[in-house]
CSV table of C-alpha atoms in Angstrom, one decimal:
chain,number,residue,atom,x,y,z
A,1,UNK,CA,9.0,101.9,18.8
A,2,UNK,CA,7.6,98.3,19.0
A,3,UNK,CA,5.3,96.8,21.6
A,4,UNK,CA,5.6,92.8,21.9
A,5,UNK,CA,3.3,90.5,23.5
A,6,UNK,CA,4.0,86.7,23.6
A,7,UNK,CA,0.7,84.6,23.8
A,8,UNK,CA,-0.7,81.0,24.1
A,9,UNK,CA,-4.5,80.7,24.2
A,10,UNK,CA,-5.1,84.6,24.7
A,11,UNK,CA,-7.8,85.0,22.1
A,12,UNK,CA,-10.3,86.5,24.9
A,13,UNK,CA,-8.1,89.0,25.9
A,14,UNK,CA,-5.8,90.1,22.8
A,15,UNK,CA,-8.5,91.9,21.1
A,16,UNK,CA,-9.5,94.8,23.6
A,17,UNK,CA,-5.7,94.7,24.9
A,18,UNK,CA,-4.4,95.6,21.3
A,19,UNK,CA,-7.1,98.5,21.2
A,20,UNK,CA,-6.1,99.7,24.5
A,21,UNK,CA,-2.5,99.8,23.6
A,22,UNK,CA,-3.1,101.7,20.4
A,23,UNK,CA,-5.1,104.4,22.2
A,24,UNK,CA,-2.0,105.0,24.5
A,25,UNK,CA,0.7,104.7,21.8
A,26,UNK,CA,-1.0,105.3,18.6
A,27,UNK,CA,2.5,105.4,16.7
A,28,UNK,CA,3.7,102.2,18.0
A,29,UNK,CA,4.0,98.9,15.9
A,30,UNK,CA,2.9,95.4,17.5
A,31,UNK,CA,4.6,92.2,17.2
A,32,UNK,CA,2.6,88.9,18.4
A,33,UNK,CA,4.8,85.9,19.2
A,34,UNK,CA,2.4,83.1,19.3
A,35,UNK,CA,2.8,79.5,20.3
A,36,UNK,CA,0.6,77.8,18.0
A,37,UNK,CA,-2.4,78.6,20.2
A,38,UNK,CA,-5.2,76.1,19.8
A,39,UNK,CA,-8.0,78.8,20.8
A,40,UNK,CA,-7.5,80.9,17.7
A,41,UNK,CA,-5.1,83.4,18.7
A,42,UNK,CA,-3.0,83.1,15.7
A,43,UNK,CA,-5.9,83.2,13.4
A,44,UNK,CA,-7.2,86.4,14.8
A,45,UNK,CA,-3.7,87.8,14.6
A,46,UNK,CA,-3.4,86.9,11.0
A,47,UNK,CA,-6.7,88.7,10.0
A,48,UNK,CA,-5.7,91.8,11.8
A,49,UNK,CA,-2.2,91.8,10.2
A,50,UNK,CA,-3.8,91.5,6.8
A,51,UNK,CA,-5.6,94.9,7.5
A,52,UNK,CA,-3.1,96.7,9.5
A,53,UNK,CA,0.5,97.5,8.6
A,54,UNK,CA,1.5,98.0,12.1
A,55,UNK,CA,0.5,94.6,13.4
A,56,UNK,CA,2.6,91.5,12.9
A,57,UNK,CA,2.3,87.9,14.2
A,58,UNK,CA,5.2,85.5,14.3
A,59,UNK,CA,4.0,82.0,14.5
A,60,UNK,CA,6.0,79.2,16.2
A,61,UNK,CA,5.4,75.3,15.8
A,62,UNK,CA,4.2,74.5,19.4
A,63,UNK,CA,4.2,75.9,23.0
A,64,UNK,CA,8.3,76.5,23.2
A,65,UNK,CA,8.3,78.5,26.1
A,66,UNK,CA,8.0,82.2,27.2
A,67,UNK,CA,11.7,82.7,27.3
A,68,UNK,CA,12.4,81.6,23.7
A,69,UNK,CA,9.7,83.7,22.7
A,70,UNK,CA,10.7,86.7,24.3
A,71,UNK,CA,14.2,86.0,22.8
A,72,UNK,CA,12.5,86.2,19.4
A,73,UNK,CA,10.7,89.3,20.0
A,74,UNK,CA,13.9,91.2,21.4
A,75,UNK,CA,15.9,89.9,18.3
A,76,UNK,CA,13.2,91.0,16.2
A,77,UNK,CA,13.5,94.6,17.5
A,78,UNK,CA,17.1,94.5,17.2
A,79,UNK,CA,17.2,93.1,13.6
A,80,UNK,CA,14.4,95.6,12.5
A,81,UNK,CA,16.4,98.6,14.0
A,82,UNK,CA,13.7,99.9,16.4
A,83,UNK,CA,15.1,102.3,19.1
A,84,UNK,CA,12.8,100.9,21.7
A,85,UNK,CA,10.9,97.7,22.7
A,86,UNK,CA,8.3,97.5,25.3
A,87,UNK,CA,7.3,93.7,26.4
A,88,UNK,CA,4.0,93.1,28.3
A,89,UNK,CA,1.8,90.3,29.3
A,90,UNK,CA,-1.4,89.5,27.1
A,91,UNK,CA,-3.7,89.2,30.0
A,92,UNK,CA,-4.3,92.6,31.2
A,93,UNK,CA,-2.4,92.0,34.5
A,94,UNK,CA,-0.1,95.2,32.8
A,95,UNK,CA,-2.0,98.3,32.8
A,96,UNK,CA,-1.7,100.0,29.1
A,97,UNK,CA,-2.1,103.2,31.2
A,98,UNK,CA,1.4,103.1,32.2
A,99,UNK,CA,2.9,102.8,28.8
A,100,UNK,CA,3.4,106.6,28.4
A,101,UNK,CA,5.1,106.8,31.8
A,102,UNK,CA,7.4,104.0,30.9
A,103,UNK,CA,8.3,105.7,27.8
A,104,UNK,CA,9.0,108.9,29.3
A,105,UNK,CA,11.2,107.1,32.1
A,106,UNK,CA,13.1,105.4,29.0
A,107,UNK,CA,14.7,108.9,28.1
A,108,UNK,CA,17.0,108.4,31.1
A,109,UNK,CA,17.3,104.6,31.4
A,110,UNK,CA,18.2,101.7,29.3
A,111,UNK,CA,15.7,99.3,30.8
A,112,UNK,CA,12.3,100.7,32.7
A,113,UNK,CA,10.4,98.3,34.5
A,114,UNK,CA,6.8,98.5,35.1
A,115,UNK,CA,7.0,97.6,39.0
A,116,UNK,CA,4.6,96.3,41.7
A,117,UNK,CA,7.3,96.8,44.2
A,118,UNK,CA,8.7,100.1,44.1
A,119,UNK,CA,6.9,103.0,45.8
A,120,UNK,CA,3.4,103.6,44.3
A,121,UNK,CA,3.2,100.2,43.1
A,122,UNK,CA,0.6,97.7,44.1
A,123,UNK,CA,-1.1,94.3,43.4
A,124,UNK,CA,-5.1,93.7,42.9
A,125,UNK,CA,-6.4,90.3,43.6
A,126,UNK,CA,-3.6,88.5,45.2
A,127,UNK,CA,-4.0,86.5,48.3
A,128,UNK,CA,-1.1,87.6,51.0
A,129,UNK,CA,0.5,84.3,50.9
A,130,UNK,CA,1.1,84.7,47.3
A,131,UNK,CA,2.2,88.5,47.6
A,132,UNK,CA,4.6,87.4,50.4
A,133,UNK,CA,6.0,84.5,48.5
A,134,UNK,CA,6.7,87.0,45.4
A,135,UNK,CA,8.2,89.7,47.5
A,136,UNK,CA,10.6,87.3,49.2
A,137,UNK,CA,11.7,85.6,46.0
A,138,UNK,CA,12.4,89.0,44.2
A,139,UNK,CA,14.2,90.1,47.4
A,140,UNK,CA,16.4,87.1,47.2
A,141,UNK,CA,16.9,87.5,43.6
A,142,UNK,CA,18.0,90.9,43.9
A,143,UNK,CA,20.8,89.9,46.7
A,144,UNK,CA,21.6,87.0,44.8
A,145,UNK,CA,22.3,88.6,41.5
A,146,UNK,CA,23.2,91.9,42.5
A,147,UNK,CA,20.4,93.7,40.8
A,148,UNK,CA,19.2,97.4,41.3
A,149,UNK,CA,15.6,96.7,40.8
A,150,UNK,CA,12.7,95.8,43.2
A,151,UNK,CA,10.5,93.9,40.8
A,152,UNK,CA,13.0,91.5,39.0
A,153,UNK,CA,10.2,89.0,37.8
A,154,UNK,CA,7.9,91.1,35.7
A,155,UNK,CA,7.6,91.0,31.9
A,156,UNK,CA,6.1,94.7,31.8
A,157,UNK,CA,9.3,96.4,30.6
A,158,UNK,CA,10.9,98.9,28.1
A,159,UNK,CA,14.3,98.2,26.9
A,160,UNK,CA,16.5,100.4,24.8
A,161,UNK,CA,17.6,98.4,21.7
A,162,UNK,CA,21.1,100.0,21.7
A,163,UNK,CA,21.4,98.1,25.1
A,164,UNK,CA,20.0,94.9,23.6
A,165,UNK,CA,22.6,95.0,20.8
A,166,UNK,CA,25.4,94.5,23.4
A,167,UNK,CA,23.9,91.1,24.4
A,168,UNK,CA,24.9,87.8,22.7
A,169,UNK,CA,21.6,86.1,22.6
A,170,UNK,CA,23.2,82.7,22.0
A,171,UNK,CA,24.5,82.8,25.6
A,172,UNK,CA,20.9,83.5,27.1
A,173,UNK,CA,19.8,79.9,28.4
A,174,UNK,CA,16.3,80.3,30.0
A,175,UNK,CA,13.5,79.3,28.1
A,176,UNK,CA,10.8,79.7,30.7
A,177,UNK,CA,10.1,82.5,33.1
A,178,UNK,CA,13.4,82.6,34.4
A,179,UNK,CA,14.4,84.5,31.4
A,180,UNK,CA,13.2,87.8,33.4
A,181,UNK,CA,15.9,87.8,35.8
A,182,UNK,CA,18.6,86.4,33.2
A,183,UNK,CA,18.2,89.2,31.1
A,184,UNK,CA,18.2,91.7,33.9
A,185,UNK,CA,21.4,90.1,35.0
A,186,UNK,CA,22.9,90.2,31.7
A,187,UNK,CA,22.1,93.9,30.9
A,188,UNK,CA,23.2,95.0,34.4
A,189,UNK,CA,26.6,93.3,33.6
A,190,UNK,CA,27.0,95.3,30.6
A,191,UNK,CA,26.4,98.6,32.3
A,192,UNK,CA,22.8,99.1,31.4
A,193,UNK,CA,20.8,101.6,33.7
A,194,UNK,CA,17.7,100.3,35.1
A,195,UNK,CA,14.8,102.4,36.4
A,196,UNK,CA,11.2,101.5,37.8
A,197,UNK,CA,7.6,103.0,37.3
A,198,UNK,CA,5.0,101.8,39.6
A,199,UNK,CA,2.2,100.1,38.2
A,200,UNK,CA,-1.3,98.5,39.7
A,201,UNK,CA,-0.7,94.7,38.6
A,202,UNK,CA,-4.1,93.0,38.2
A,203,UNK,CA,-5.0,89.2,38.1
A,204,UNK,CA,-5.8,88.2,34.3
A,205,UNK,CA,-9.2,89.0,32.9
A,206,UNK,CA,-9.7,85.7,31.3
A,207,UNK,CA,-8.1,82.5,30.6
A,208,UNK,CA,-5.9,80.4,32.7
A,209,UNK,CA,-2.7,81.1,34.2
A,210,UNK,CA,0.4,79.4,32.2
A,211,UNK,CA,2.7,79.0,35.1
A,212,UNK,CA,3.1,75.4,36.3
A,213,UNK,CA,5.2,73.6,39.0
A,214,UNK,CA,8.2,72.6,36.4
A,215,UNK,CA,8.3,76.0,35.3
A,216,UNK,CA,8.9,77.4,39.0
A,217,UNK,CA,11.4,74.5,39.5
A,218,UNK,CA,13.0,75.4,36.4
A,219,UNK,CA,13.3,79.0,37.2
A,220,UNK,CA,14.8,78.1,40.7
A,221,UNK,CA,17.5,76.0,39.0
A,222,UNK,CA,18.4,79.0,36.4
A,223,UNK,CA,18.5,81.7,39.2
A,224,UNK,CA,20.9,79.3,41.2
A,225,UNK,CA,23.0,78.9,38.3
A,226,UNK,CA,23.1,82.6,37.5
A,227,UNK,CA,24.2,83.3,41.3
A,228,UNK,CA,27.0,80.7,40.9
A,229,UNK,CA,28.2,82.6,37.9
A,230,UNK,CA,28.1,85.8,39.5
A,231,UNK,CA,30.2,84.4,42.6
A,232,UNK,CA,32.9,82.8,40.2
A,233,UNK,CA,32.9,86.0,37.7
A,234,UNK,CA,32.0,84.1,34.8
């Protein structure tokens, strides 16, 4: 099993998060995909990788986007013949305590989502305006793309590698946060089963959010394109 985290300037969060993941899943390997973080994230990863065989860091030339970093992590799981990959954020918004529950749910599903919006899920630290906007976007995405999940926009997921093998990664277009919806849509089209387990989502412990207006605009365009493709059946 592989746990993958994409990073940019997460030096403050990563050491304690890695420790917590290892406590929950001591047999798992960890993969970091770092976009040339200037805060020393990559250097810390290299130092740990020299000591621990279960830890690997892939360095990219610059800030190339969460989507392409995530594609690289998923493809690595396929190429290295893992049976399962779990993806999560580096900022502690995704609780490591839910990892074992997600792993258990993965026995009966191809994709398991650590969900803010299924029964039992919740969010700490968001203003009501942000919560309502997120719920509205997720509801619209479910309708537009025909997805069975309540939370389509979280990166906290378990994927069976067997399901990922059916994807043509060259046909995946999103480079930013829209990859989250795109891969669910593509896997659903391939017949993948999707389950959700409730989590408590928290605001990041340290550092700044990476979401920008241009990212949000790009995501809207990608979702519109996917919805059109669904309508025309391409």
